[in-house]
mmCIF file of C-alpha atoms and ligand atoms in Angstrom:
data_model
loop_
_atom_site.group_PDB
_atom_site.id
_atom_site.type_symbol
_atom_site.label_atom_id
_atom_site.label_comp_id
_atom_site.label_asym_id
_atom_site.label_seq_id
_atom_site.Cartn_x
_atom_site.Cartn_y
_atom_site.Cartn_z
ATOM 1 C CA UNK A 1 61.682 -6.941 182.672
ATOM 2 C CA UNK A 2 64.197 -4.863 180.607
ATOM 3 C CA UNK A 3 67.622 -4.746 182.645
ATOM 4 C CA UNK A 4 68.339 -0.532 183.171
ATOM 5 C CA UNK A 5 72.379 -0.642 184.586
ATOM 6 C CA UNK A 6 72.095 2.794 185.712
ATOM 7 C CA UNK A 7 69.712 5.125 185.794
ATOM 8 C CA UNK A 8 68.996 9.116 186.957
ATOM 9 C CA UNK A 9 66.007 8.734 189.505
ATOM 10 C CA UNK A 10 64.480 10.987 191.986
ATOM 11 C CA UNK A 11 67.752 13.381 192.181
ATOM 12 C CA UNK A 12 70.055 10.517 192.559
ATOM 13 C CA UNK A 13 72.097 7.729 190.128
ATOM 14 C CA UNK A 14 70.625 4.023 190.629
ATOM 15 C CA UNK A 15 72.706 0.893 189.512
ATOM 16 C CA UNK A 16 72.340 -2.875 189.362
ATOM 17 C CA UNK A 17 75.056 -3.926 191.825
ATOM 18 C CA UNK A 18 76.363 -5.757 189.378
ATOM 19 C CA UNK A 19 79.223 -7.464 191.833
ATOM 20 C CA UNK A 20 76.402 -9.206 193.232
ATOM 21 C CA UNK A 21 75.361 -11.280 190.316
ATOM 22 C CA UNK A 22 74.143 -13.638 189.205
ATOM 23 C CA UNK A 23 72.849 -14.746 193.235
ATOM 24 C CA UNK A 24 70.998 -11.625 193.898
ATOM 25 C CA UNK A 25 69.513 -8.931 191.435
ATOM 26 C CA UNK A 26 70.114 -6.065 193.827
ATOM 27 C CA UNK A 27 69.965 -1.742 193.012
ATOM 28 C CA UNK A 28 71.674 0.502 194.526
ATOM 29 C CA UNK A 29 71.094 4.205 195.269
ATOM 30 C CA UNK A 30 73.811 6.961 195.322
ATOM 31 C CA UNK A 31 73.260 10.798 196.432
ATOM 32 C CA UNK A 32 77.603 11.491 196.279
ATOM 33 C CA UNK A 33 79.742 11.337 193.239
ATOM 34 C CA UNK A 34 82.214 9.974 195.616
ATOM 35 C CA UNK A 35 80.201 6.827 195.973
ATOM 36 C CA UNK A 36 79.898 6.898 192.287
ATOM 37 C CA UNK A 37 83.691 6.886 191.339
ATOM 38 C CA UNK A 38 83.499 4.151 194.035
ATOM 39 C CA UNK A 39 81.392 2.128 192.716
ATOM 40 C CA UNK A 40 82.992 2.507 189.083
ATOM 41 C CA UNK A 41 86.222 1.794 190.791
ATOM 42 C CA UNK A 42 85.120 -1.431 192.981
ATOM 43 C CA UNK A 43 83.372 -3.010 189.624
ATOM 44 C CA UNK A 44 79.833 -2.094 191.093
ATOM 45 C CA UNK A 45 79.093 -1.063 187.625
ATOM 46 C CA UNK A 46 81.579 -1.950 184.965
ATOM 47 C CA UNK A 47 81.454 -2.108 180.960
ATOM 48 C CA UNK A 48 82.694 1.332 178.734
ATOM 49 C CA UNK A 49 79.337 2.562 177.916
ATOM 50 C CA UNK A 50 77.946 1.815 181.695
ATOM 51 C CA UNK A 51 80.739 3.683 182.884
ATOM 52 C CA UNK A 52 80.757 6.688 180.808
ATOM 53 C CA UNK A 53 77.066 6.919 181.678
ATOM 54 C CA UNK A 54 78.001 6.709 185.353
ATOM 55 C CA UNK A 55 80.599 9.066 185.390
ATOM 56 C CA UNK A 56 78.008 11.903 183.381
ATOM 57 C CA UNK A 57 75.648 10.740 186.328
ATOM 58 C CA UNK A 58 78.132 11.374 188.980
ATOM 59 C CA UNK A 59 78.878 15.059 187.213
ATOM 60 C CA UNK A 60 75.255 15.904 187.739
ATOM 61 C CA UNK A 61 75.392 14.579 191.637
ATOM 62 C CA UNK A 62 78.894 17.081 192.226
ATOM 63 C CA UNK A 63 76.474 19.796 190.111
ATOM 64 C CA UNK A 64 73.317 19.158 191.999
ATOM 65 C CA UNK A 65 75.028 19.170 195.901
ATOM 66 C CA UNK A 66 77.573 22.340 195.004
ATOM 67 C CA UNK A 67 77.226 25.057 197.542
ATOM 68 C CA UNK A 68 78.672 27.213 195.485
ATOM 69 C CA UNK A 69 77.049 30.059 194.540
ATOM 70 C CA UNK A 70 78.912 31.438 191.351
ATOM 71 C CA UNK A 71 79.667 30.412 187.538
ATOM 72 C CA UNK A 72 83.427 29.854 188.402
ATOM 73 C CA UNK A 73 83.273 28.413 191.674
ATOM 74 C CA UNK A 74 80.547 25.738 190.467
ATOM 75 C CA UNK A 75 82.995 24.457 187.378
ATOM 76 C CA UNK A 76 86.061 24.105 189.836
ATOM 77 C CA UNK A 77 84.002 21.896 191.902
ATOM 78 C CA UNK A 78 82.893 19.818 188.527
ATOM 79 C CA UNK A 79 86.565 19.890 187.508
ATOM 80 C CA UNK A 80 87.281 18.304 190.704
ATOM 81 C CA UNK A 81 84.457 15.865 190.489
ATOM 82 C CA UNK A 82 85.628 14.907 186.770
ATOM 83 C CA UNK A 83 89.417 14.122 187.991
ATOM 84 C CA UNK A 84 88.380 12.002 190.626
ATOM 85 C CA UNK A 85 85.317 10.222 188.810
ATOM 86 C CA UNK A 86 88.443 10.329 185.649
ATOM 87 C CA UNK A 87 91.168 8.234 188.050
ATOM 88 C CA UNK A 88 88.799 5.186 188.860
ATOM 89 C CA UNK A 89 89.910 3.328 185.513
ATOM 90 C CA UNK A 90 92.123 4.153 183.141
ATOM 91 C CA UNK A 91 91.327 2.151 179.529
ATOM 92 C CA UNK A 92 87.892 2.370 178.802
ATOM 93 C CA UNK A 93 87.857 5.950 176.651
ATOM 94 C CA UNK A 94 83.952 6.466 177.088
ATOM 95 C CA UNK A 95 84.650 7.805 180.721
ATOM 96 C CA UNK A 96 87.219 10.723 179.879
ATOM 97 C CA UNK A 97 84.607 11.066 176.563
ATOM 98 C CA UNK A 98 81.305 11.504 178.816
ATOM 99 C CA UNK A 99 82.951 13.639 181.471
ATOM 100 C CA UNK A 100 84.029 16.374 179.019
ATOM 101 C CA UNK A 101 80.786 16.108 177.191
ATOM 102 C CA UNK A 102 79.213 17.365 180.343
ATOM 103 C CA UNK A 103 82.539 20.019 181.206
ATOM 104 C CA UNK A 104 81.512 21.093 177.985
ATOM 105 C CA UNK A 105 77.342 21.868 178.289
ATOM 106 C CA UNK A 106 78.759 23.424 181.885
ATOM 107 C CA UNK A 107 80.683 25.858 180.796
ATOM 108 C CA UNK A 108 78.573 27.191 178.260
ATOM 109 C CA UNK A 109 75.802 27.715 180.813
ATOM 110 C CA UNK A 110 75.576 31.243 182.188
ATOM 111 C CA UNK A 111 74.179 30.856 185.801
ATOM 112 C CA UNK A 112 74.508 28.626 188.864
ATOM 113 C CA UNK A 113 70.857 26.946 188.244
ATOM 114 C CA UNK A 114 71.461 26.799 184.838
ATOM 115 C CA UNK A 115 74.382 24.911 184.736
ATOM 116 C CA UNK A 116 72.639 22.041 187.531
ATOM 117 C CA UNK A 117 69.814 21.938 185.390
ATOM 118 C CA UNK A 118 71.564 21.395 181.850
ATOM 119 C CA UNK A 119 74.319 18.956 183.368
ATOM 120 C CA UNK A 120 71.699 16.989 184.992
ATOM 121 C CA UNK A 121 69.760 17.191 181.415
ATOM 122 C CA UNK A 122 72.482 16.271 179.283
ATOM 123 C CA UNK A 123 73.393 12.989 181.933
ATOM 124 C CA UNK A 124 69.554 11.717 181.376
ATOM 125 C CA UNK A 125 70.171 12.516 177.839
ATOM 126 C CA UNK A 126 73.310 10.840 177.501
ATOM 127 C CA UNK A 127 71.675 7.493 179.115
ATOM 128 C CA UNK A 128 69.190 7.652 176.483
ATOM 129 C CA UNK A 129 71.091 8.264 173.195
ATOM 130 C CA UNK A 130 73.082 5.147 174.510
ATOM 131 C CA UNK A 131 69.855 2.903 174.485
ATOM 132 C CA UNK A 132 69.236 4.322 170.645
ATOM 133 C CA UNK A 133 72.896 4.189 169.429
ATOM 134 C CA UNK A 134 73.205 0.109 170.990
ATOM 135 C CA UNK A 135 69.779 -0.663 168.900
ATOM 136 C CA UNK A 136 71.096 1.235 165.747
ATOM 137 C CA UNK A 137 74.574 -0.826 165.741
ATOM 138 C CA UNK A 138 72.545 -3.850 166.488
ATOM 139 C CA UNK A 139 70.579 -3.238 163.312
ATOM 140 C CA UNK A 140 73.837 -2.705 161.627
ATOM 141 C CA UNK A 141 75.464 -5.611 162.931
ATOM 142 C CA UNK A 142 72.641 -8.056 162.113
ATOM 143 C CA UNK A 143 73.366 -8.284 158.613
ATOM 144 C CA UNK A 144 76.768 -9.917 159.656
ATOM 145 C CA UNK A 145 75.148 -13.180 160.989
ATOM 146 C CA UNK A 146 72.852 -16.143 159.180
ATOM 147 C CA UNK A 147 69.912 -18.281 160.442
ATOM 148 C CA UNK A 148 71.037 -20.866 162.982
ATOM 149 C CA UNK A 149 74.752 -19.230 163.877
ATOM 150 C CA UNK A 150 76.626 -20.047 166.805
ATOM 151 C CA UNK A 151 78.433 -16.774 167.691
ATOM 152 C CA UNK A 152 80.927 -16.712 170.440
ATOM 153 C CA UNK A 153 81.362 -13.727 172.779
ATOM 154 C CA UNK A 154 84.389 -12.523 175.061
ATOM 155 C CA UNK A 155 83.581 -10.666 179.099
ATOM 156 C CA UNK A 156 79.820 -8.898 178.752
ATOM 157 C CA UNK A 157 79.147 -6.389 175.910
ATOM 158 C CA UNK A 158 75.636 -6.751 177.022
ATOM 159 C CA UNK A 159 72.733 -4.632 178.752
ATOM 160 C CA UNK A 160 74.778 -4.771 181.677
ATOM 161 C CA UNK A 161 78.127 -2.822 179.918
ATOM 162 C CA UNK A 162 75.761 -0.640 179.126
ATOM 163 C CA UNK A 163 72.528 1.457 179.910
ATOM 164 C CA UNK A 164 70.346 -1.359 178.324
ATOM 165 C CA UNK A 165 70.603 -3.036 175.424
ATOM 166 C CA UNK A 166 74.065 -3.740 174.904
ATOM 167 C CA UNK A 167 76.930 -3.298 172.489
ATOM 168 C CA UNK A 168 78.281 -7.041 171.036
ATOM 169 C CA UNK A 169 74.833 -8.517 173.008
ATOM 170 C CA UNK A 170 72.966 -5.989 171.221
ATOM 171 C CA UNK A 171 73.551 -7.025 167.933
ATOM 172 C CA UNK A 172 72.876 -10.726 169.084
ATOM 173 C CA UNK A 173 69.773 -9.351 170.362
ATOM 174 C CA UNK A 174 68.560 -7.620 167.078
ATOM 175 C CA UNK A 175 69.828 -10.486 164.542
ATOM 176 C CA UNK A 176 67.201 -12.562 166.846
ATOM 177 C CA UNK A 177 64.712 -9.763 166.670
ATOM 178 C CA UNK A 178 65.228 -9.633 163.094
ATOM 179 C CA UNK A 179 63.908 -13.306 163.274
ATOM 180 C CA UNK A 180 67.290 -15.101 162.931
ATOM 181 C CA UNK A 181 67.544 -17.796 165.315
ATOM 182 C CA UNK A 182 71.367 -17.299 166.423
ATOM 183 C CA UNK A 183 73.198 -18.475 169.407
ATOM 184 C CA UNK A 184 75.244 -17.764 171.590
ATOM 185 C CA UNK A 185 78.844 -19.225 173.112
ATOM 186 C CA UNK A 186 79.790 -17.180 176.178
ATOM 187 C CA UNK A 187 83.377 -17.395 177.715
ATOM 188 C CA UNK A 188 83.698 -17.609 181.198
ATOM 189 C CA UNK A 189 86.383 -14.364 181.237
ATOM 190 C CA UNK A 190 88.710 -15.471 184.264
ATOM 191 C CA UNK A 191 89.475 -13.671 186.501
ATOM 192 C CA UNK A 192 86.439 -11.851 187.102
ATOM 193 C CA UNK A 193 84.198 -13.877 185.063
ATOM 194 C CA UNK A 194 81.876 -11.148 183.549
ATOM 195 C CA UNK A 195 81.416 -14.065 181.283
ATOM 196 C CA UNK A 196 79.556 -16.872 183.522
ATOM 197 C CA UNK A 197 78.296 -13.965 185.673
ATOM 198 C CA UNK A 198 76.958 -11.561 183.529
ATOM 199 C CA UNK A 199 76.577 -12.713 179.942
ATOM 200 C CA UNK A 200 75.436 -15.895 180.603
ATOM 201 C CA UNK A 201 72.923 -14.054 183.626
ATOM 202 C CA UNK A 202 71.924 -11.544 180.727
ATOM 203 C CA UNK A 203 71.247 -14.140 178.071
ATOM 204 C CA UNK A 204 69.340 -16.366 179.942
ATOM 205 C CA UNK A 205 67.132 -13.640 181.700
ATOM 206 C CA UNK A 206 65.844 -12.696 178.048
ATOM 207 C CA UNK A 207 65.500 -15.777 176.905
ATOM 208 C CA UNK A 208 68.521 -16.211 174.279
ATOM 209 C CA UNK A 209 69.750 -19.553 173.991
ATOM 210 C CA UNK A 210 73.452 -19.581 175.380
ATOM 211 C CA UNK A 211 76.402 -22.310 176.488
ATOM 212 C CA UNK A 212 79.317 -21.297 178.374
ATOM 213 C CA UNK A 213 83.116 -22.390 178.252
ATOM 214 C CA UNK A 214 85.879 -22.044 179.989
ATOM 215 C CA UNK A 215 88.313 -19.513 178.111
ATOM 216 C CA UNK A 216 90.452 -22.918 177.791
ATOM 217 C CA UNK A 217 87.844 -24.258 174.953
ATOM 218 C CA UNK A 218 87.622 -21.306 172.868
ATOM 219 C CA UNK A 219 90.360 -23.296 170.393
ATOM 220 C CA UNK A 220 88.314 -26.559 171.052
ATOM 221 C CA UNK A 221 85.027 -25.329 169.963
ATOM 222 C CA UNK A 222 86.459 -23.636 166.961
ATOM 223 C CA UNK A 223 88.255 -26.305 165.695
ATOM 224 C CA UNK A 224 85.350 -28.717 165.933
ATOM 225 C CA UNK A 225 83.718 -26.237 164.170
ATOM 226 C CA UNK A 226 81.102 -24.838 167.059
ATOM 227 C CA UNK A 227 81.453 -21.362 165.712
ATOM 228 C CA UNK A 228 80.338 -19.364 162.891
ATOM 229 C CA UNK A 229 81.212 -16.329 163.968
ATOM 230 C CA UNK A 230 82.675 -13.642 167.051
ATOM 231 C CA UNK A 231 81.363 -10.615 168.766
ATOM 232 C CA UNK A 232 82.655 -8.746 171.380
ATOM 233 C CA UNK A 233 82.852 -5.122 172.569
ATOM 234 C CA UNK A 234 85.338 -2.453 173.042
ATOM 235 C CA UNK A 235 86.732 -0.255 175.546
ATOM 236 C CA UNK A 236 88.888 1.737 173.265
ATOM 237 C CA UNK A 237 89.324 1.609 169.555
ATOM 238 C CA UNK A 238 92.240 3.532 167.657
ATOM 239 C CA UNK A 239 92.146 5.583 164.719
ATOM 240 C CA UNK A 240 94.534 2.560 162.952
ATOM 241 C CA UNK A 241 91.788 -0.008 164.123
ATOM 242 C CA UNK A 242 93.865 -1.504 167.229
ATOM 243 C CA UNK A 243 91.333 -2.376 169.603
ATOM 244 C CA UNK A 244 91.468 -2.371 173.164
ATOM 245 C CA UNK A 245 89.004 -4.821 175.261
ATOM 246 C CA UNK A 246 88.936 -7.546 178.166
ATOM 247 C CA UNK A 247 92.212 -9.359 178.557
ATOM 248 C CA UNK A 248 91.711 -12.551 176.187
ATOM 249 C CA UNK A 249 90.424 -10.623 173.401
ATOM 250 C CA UNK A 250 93.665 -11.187 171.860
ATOM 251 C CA UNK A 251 93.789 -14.870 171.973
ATOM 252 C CA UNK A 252 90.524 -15.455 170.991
ATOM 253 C CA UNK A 253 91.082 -13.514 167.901
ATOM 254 C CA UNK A 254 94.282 -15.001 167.268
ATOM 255 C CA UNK A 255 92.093 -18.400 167.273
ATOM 256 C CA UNK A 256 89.415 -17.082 165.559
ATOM 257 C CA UNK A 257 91.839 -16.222 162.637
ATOM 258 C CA UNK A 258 93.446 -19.227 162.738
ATOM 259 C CA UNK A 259 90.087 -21.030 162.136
ATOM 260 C CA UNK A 260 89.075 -18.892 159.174
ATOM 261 C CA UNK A 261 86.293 -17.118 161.780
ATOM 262 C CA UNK A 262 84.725 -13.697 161.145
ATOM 263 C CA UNK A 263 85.871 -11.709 164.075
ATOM 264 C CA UNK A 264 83.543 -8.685 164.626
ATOM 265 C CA UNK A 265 83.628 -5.808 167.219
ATOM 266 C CA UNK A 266 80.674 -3.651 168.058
ATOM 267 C CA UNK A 267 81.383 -0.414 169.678
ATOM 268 C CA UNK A 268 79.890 3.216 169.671
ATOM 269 C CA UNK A 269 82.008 6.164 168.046
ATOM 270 C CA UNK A 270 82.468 7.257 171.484
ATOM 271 C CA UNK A 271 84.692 4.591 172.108
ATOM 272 C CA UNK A 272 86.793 5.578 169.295
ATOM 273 C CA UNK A 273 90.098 7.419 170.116
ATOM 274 C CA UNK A 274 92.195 8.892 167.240
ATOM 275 C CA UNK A 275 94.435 10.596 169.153
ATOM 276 C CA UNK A 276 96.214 7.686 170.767
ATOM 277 C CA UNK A 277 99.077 5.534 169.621
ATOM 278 C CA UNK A 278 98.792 1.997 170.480
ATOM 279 C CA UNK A 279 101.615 2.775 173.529
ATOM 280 C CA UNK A 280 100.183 5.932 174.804
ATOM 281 C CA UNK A 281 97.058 3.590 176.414
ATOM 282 C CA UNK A 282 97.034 2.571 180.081
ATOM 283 C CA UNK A 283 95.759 -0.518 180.221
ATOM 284 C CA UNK A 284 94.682 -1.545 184.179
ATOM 285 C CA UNK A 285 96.624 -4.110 186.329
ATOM 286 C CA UNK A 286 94.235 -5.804 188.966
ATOM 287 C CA UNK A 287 95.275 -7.007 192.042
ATOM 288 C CA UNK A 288 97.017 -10.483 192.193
ATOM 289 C CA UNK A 289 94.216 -12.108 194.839
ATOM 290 C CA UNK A 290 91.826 -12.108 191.781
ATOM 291 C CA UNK A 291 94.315 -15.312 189.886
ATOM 292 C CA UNK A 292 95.357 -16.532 192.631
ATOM 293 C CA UNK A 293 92.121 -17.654 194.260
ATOM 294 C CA UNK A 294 88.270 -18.205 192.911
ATOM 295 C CA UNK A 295 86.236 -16.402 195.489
ATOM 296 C CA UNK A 296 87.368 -17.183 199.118
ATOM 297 C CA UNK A 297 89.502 -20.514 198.195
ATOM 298 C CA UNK A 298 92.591 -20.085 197.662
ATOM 299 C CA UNK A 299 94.098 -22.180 194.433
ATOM 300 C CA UNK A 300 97.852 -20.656 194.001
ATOM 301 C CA UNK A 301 100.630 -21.152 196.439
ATOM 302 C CA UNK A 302 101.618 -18.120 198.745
ATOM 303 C CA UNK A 303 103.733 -14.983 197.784
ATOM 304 C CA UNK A 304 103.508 -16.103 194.029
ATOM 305 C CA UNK A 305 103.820 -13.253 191.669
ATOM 306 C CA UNK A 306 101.122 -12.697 189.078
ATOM 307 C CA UNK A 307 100.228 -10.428 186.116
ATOM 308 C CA UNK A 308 96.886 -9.666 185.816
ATOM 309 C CA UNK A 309 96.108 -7.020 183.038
ATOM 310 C CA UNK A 310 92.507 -6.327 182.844
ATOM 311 C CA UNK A 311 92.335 -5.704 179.074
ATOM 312 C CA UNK A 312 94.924 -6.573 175.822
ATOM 313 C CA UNK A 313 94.933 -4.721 172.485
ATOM 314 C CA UNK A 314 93.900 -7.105 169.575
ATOM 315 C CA UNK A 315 95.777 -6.084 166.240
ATOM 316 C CA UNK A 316 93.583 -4.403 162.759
ATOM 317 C CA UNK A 317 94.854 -7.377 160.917
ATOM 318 C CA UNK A 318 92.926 -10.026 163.087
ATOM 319 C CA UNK A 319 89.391 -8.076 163.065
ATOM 320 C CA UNK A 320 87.088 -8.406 160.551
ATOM 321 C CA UNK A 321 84.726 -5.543 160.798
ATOM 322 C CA UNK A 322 84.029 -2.684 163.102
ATOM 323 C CA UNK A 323 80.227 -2.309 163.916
ATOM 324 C CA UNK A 324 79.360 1.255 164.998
ATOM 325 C CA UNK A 325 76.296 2.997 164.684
ATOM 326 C CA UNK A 326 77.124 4.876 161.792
ATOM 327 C CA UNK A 327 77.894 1.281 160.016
ATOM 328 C CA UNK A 328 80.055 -1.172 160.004
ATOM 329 C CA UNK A 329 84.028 -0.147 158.862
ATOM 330 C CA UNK A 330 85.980 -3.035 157.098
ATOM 331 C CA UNK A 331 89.741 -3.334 156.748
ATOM 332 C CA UNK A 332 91.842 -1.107 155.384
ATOM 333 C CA UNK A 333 90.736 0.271 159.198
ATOM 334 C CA UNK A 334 93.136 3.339 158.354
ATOM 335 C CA UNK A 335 91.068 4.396 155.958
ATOM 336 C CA UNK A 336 87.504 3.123 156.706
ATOM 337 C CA UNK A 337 87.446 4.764 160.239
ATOM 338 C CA UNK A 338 88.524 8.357 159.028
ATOM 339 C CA UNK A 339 85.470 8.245 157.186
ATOM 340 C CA UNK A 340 83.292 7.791 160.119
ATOM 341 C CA UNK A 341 84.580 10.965 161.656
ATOM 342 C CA UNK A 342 84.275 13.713 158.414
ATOM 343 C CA UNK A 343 85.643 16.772 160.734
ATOM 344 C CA UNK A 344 88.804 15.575 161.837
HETATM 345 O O1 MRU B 401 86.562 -4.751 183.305
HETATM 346 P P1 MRU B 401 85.235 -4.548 182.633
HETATM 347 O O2 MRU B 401 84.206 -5.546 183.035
HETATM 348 O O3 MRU B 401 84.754 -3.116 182.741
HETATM 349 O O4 MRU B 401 85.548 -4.798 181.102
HETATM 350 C C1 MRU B 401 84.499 -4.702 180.173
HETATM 351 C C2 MRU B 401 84.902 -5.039 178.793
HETATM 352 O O5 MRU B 401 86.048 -5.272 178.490
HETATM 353 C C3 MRU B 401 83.827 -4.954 177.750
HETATM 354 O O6 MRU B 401 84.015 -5.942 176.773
HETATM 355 C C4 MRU B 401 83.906 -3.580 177.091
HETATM 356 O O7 MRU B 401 83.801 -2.574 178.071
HETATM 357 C C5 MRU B 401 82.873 -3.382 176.074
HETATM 358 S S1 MRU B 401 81.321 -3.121 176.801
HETATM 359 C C6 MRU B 401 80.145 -2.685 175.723
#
């Protein structure tokens, strides 16, 4: 069975809760964008792409329960809708992109119905150019790997960050479909562990041969030579080819680098951000209970004080290539990324 994240069924947004994995494979079923920003907030779905699909999804919930009855009064209640869904998480860029791709189909809609039905269309359509855009990088990114390569991933850039599919796991998934046998070294990804939870769930569910670390023996492996090459996703990407992604990114790139490693990051244009300046981008603090315990047990002495950043910003000079679906961008990223976007 193909894992769907989130989907649009029977007037309502479904998810895999994804906090539940990997014990129990369990959907959920929201009627209220309220529930939605909830769940993006509370990690019930989680992953750039997943969320900027969830957000569009929660848009055409807000559109689809409006009482309002006229043009105007409709798009103040999706403005509203878009701040809140907008405040759940600040660094992934997909979720500010999707919700002003559907602001944008609503206000060019002329009537009350019209704008339900084409926000609710563009959502559904917005899920499914995700699926095509993940399998189009993947093709793109398959080149980059050879028969028999161990290739280590960071969090989950799978089917789960996304609608299906995947971003970084996608292209894993299509150098294997392109009948190179490849595996796969997951991280754990403390503190949440997207890593051991969801990569490792992913891989294994479809059949793709994977070993997990701890993010401790990312410098062991590489040094005793375990790794040909490094994949992982993106929540934000700059126009000068800083890239913003789960906290350890950084590190493992550093290592990765230091090893003389091809470090390779797959993500969508609509993860791209040329506006921003490597300051201007909020990246999330999580709450301290996550480090200082591993589910209920505690394993940190009382009142300690803790930084827990959810994501870190890996430098141009440390990446190796840029896998989008339009291609994949080398270094000089200044240059190679303005060419992906001809009209700015
Ligand atoms: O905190 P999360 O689990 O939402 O963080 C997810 C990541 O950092 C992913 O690597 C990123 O969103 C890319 S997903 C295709």
């Amino acid at each position: 069975m193909e894992l769907r994240t989130v989907e649009w069924k029977d007037d309502s947004v479904v998810m895999i809760d994804q906090t539940k994995l990997p014990n129990e494979l369990v959907f959920v079923r929201y009627t209220d964008y309220n529930d939605v920003a909830n769940a993006i907030r509370t990690l019930v779905v989680r992953g750039a792409p997943a969320i900027g699909v969830s957000g569009a999804f929660g848009m055409a919930l807000a559109a689809l329960h409006s009482s309002s009855k006229t043009k105007e009064d409709l798009l103040s209640d999706l403005e509203n809708a878009k701040k809140i869904l907008f405040e759940t998480r600040p660094t992934a860029v997909n979720l500010s992109w999707a919700l002003e791709q559907i602001m944008q189909i609503a206000r060019k809609s002329e009537t009350v119905s019209e704008i339900r039905d084409d926000v609710i269309i563009k959502a559904k359509q917005m899920a499914e150019e995700d699926i095509n855009i993940n399998k189009k990088m993947g093709k793109n990114g398959a080149e980059l790997f050879q028969e028999n390569d161990t290739i280590m991933t960071h969090c989950n850039a799978g089917a789960l960050a996304t609608v299906a599919y995947g971003t970084a796991l996608g292209v894993i998934r299509a150098t294997n479909e392109s009948g190179k046998n490849v595996r796969v070294i997951a991280t754990e990804t403390r503190p949440i562990q997207q890593g051991s939870r969801l990569t490792a769930f992913e891989l294994k569910h479809d059949g793709i041969d994977v070993i997990l670390i701890p993010d401790t023996a990312v410098g062991y492996t590489m040094a005793n030579d375990l790794v040909n090459g490094v994949i992982v996703g993106a929540d934000r990407v700059l126009q000068t080819g800083h890239v913003f992604n789960k906290i350890g990114t950084y590190q493992v790139a550093t290592m990765a680098k230091q090893h003389n490693i091809p470090f390779y990051v797959a993500a969508p244009l609509s993860t791209f951000d040329l506006q921003s300046k490597p300051n201007d981008v909020i990246i999330e603090q999580r709450k301290a209970s996550e480090v200082t315990g591993i589910g209920d047990k505690k394993t940190a002495p009382d009142d300690i004080d803790v930084i827990n950043p959810a994501f870190d910003m890996t430098p141009p000079e440390l990446i190796s290539g840029i896998i989008t679906e339009n291609g994949v961008v080398k270094p000089p990223f200044k240059e190679s990324i303005k060419q992906l976007f001809p009209a700015n």
